Amino acid sequence: MIRTATPADVPVIHAMVRELAEYEKVPDEARATPAQLREALFGEHPAAFAHLAEEAGEVVGFALWFLNFSTWRGVHGIYLEDLYVRPQARGGGHGRALLTELARICVARGYERLEWSVLDWNRPSIEFYEALGARPQDEWTVYRLTDGALRELGSRD
C-alpha cells in the first residue's frame, strides 16, 4: 500500500533517511533533523512531499520529492530526492509502487518529467530504473556547492 505521509510519520522518515545514508556509504552527510523534515514536509509552506510504502501495517519504504520546473517544456515536474525501501522488503514491489504513484501524480497534474539521480556504483537500482523505462541523462553532469564553497560564494560582494 502506498499512502501520503503525515506529520506522525516524520520519525520513521528520518530513520529511513539515516538508513539510506548508511547504504550510500555517507552516514555523516545525513544531518537533517526530525524538526527540519517536519518543517519541510508539513510547515506553513511545504517545500517537499513524501509517500510511504506499507506492508502489514509497517512502513517499509518512502519517496521524498519536490517540484521542479522546465523552462523548455513550460511546466512543473517532480524531482525524486530519495527513494528507499528497507532491505527486508526489497523485491516486494514497493519501489515500483512508489514510482508508479509519482508517475500518476505527474500525469494527473500535467507534469512532463519525473527525474532523479542515482549513484554510478548502485547497479541494482540502475537496473531497476532501466527496467521501468527510465533512461540515464549521460550528457549532463551534476554540480553541487555545499559547506565552505557555498558560504564563500554566497559571501562575495
Coordinates of C-alpha atoms in Angstrom, one line a residue:
M1 CA 0.0 0.0 0.0
I2 CA 1.2 3.5 -0.9
R3 CA 0.0 6.5 1.1
T4 CA 0.8 10.1 1.6
A5 CA 3.0 10.8 4.7
T6 CA 1.5 12.6 7.7
P7 CA 3.3 14.5 10.5
A8 CA 3.2 11.4 12.6
D9 CA 5.4 9.7 10.0
V10 CA 8.4 12.1 10.5
P11 CA 10.3 9.8 12.9
V12 CA 10.1 6.8 10.5
I13 CA 11.0 9.0 7.5
H14 CA 14.0 10.4 9.5
A15 CA 15.1 6.8 10.4
M16 CA 14.9 5.7 6.8
V17 CA 16.9 8.8 5.6
R18 CA 19.6 7.7 8.0
E19 CA 19.4 4.1 6.7
L20 CA 19.7 5.4 3.1
A21 CA 22.8 7.4 4.0
E22 CA 24.3 4.3 5.5
Y23 CA 23.5 2.3 2.4
E24 CA 25.1 5.1 0.2
K25 CA 28.2 5.0 2.5
V26 CA 27.9 8.6 3.6
P27 CA 26.2 8.5 7.0
D28 CA 27.8 11.7 8.2
E29 CA 26.2 13.6 5.3
A30 CA 22.7 13.0 6.6
R31 CA 22.4 15.9 9.0
A32 CA 18.7 16.7 8.7
T33 CA 16.8 16.6 12.0
P34 CA 13.3 15.4 12.5
A35 CA 12.3 19.1 13.1
Q36 CA 13.7 20.1 9.8
L37 CA 11.9 17.3 8.0
R38 CA 8.7 18.2 9.7
E39 CA 9.0 21.8 8.6
A40 CA 9.9 20.9 5.0
L41 CA 7.1 18.5 4.7
F42 CA 4.3 20.0 6.9
G43 CA 5.3 23.5 7.7
E44 CA 3.4 26.6 6.6
H45 CA 5.0 26.5 3.1
P46 CA 5.9 22.8 2.4
A47 CA 8.9 22.5 0.2
A48 CA 8.8 18.7 -0.1
F49 CA 6.4 15.9 -0.1
A50 CA 6.6 12.2 0.9
H51 CA 4.8 9.0 0.2
L52 CA 5.2 5.8 2.2
A53 CA 5.1 2.1 1.3
E54 CA 3.5 -0.1 3.9
E55 CA 3.4 -3.8 4.3
A56 CA 1.3 -5.4 7.0
G57 CA 0.9 -2.0 8.7
E58 CA 4.6 -1.4 8.8
V59 CA 6.3 1.4 6.9
V60 CA 8.9 -0.3 4.6
G61 CA 9.9 2.5 2.2
F62 CA 9.5 6.1 1.2
A63 CA 9.8 8.5 -1.6
L64 CA 10.6 12.1 -0.8
W65 CA 10.1 14.6 -3.7
F66 CA 9.7 18.2 -4.7
L67 CA 8.5 20.2 -7.7
N68 CA 11.0 21.4 -10.3
F69 CA 10.3 23.4 -13.4
S70 CA 11.3 23.0 -17.0
T71 CA 11.7 26.3 -18.9
W72 CA 11.8 24.2 -22.1
R73 CA 8.5 22.5 -21.5
G74 CA 6.9 25.3 -19.5
V75 CA 5.5 23.0 -16.8
H76 CA 6.5 21.5 -13.5
G77 CA 7.9 18.1 -13.0
I78 CA 8.8 16.0 -10.0
Y79 CA 12.4 15.6 -8.7
L80 CA 12.7 12.5 -6.6
E81 CA 15.2 13.3 -3.9
D82 CA 15.1 10.0 -2.1
L83 CA 13.6 6.6 -2.8
Y84 CA 14.4 3.9 -0.2
V85 CA 13.0 0.5 0.6
R86 CA 14.2 -1.3 3.6
P87 CA 16.3 -4.4 2.8
Q88 CA 13.9 -6.9 4.2
A89 CA 11.1 -5.5 1.9
R90 CA 13.1 -5.2 -1.3
G91 CA 11.8 -7.2 -4.2
G92 CA 8.3 -6.9 -3.0
G93 CA 7.2 -4.2 -5.5
H94 CA 7.4 -1.3 -3.1
G95 CA 9.9 0.8 -5.1
R96 CA 7.9 0.2 -8.2
A97 CA 4.7 1.2 -6.4
L98 CA 6.2 4.4 -5.1
L99 CA 7.5 5.4 -8.5
T100 CA 4.1 4.5 -10.0
E101 CA 2.4 6.8 -7.6
L102 CA 4.7 9.7 -8.5
A103 CA 4.1 9.0 -12.2
R104 CA 0.4 9.1 -11.6
I105 CA 0.8 12.5 -9.9
C106 CA 2.7 13.7 -12.9
V107 CA 0.1 12.5 -15.4
A108 CA -2.8 13.9 -13.3
R109 CA -1.2 17.3 -12.9
G110 CA 0.2 17.7 -16.4
Y111 CA 3.8 17.4 -15.2
E112 CA 6.1 16.2 -18.0
R113 CA 9.1 14.9 -16.1
L114 CA 9.9 12.6 -13.2
E115 CA 13.7 12.9 -12.6
W116 CA 16.2 11.6 -10.0
S117 CA 19.9 10.9 -9.6
V118 CA 21.4 7.5 -8.8
L119 CA 25.0 6.7 -7.8
D120 CA 27.1 5.2 -10.5
W121 CA 28.0 2.2 -8.4
N122 CA 24.4 1.3 -7.5
R123 CA 23.8 -1.3 -10.2
P124 CA 20.8 -2.9 -8.6
S125 CA 19.0 0.5 -8.6
I126 CA 20.2 1.4 -12.1
E127 CA 18.9 -2.0 -13.5
F128 CA 15.6 -1.5 -11.6
Y129 CA 15.1 2.0 -13.1
E130 CA 16.0 1.0 -16.6
A131 CA 13.6 -1.9 -16.4
L132 CA 10.9 0.6 -15.8
G133 CA 11.8 2.5 -18.9
A134 CA 13.9 5.3 -17.3
R135 CA 17.0 6.4 -19.2
P136 CA 20.2 8.0 -17.9
Q137 CA 20.9 11.5 -19.0
D138 CA 24.6 10.8 -19.7
E139 CA 25.2 14.2 -21.4
W140 CA 24.6 16.0 -18.1
T141 CA 26.9 16.2 -15.1
V142 CA 25.5 17.2 -11.7
Y143 CA 27.3 20.0 -9.9
R144 CA 26.9 20.9 -6.3
L145 CA 28.0 23.7 -4.0
T146 CA 28.0 22.9 -0.2
D147 CA 29.6 23.8 3.0
G148 CA 32.6 26.1 2.7
A149 CA 32.4 26.6 -1.1
L150 CA 28.8 27.6 -0.8
R151 CA 29.4 30.0 2.0
E152 CA 32.4 31.5 0.2
L153 CA 30.5 32.2 -3.0
G154 CA 27.4 33.4 -1.1
S155 CA 29.5 35.9 0.9
R156 CA 31.1 37.6 -2.1
D157 CA 30.2 41.2 -3.0

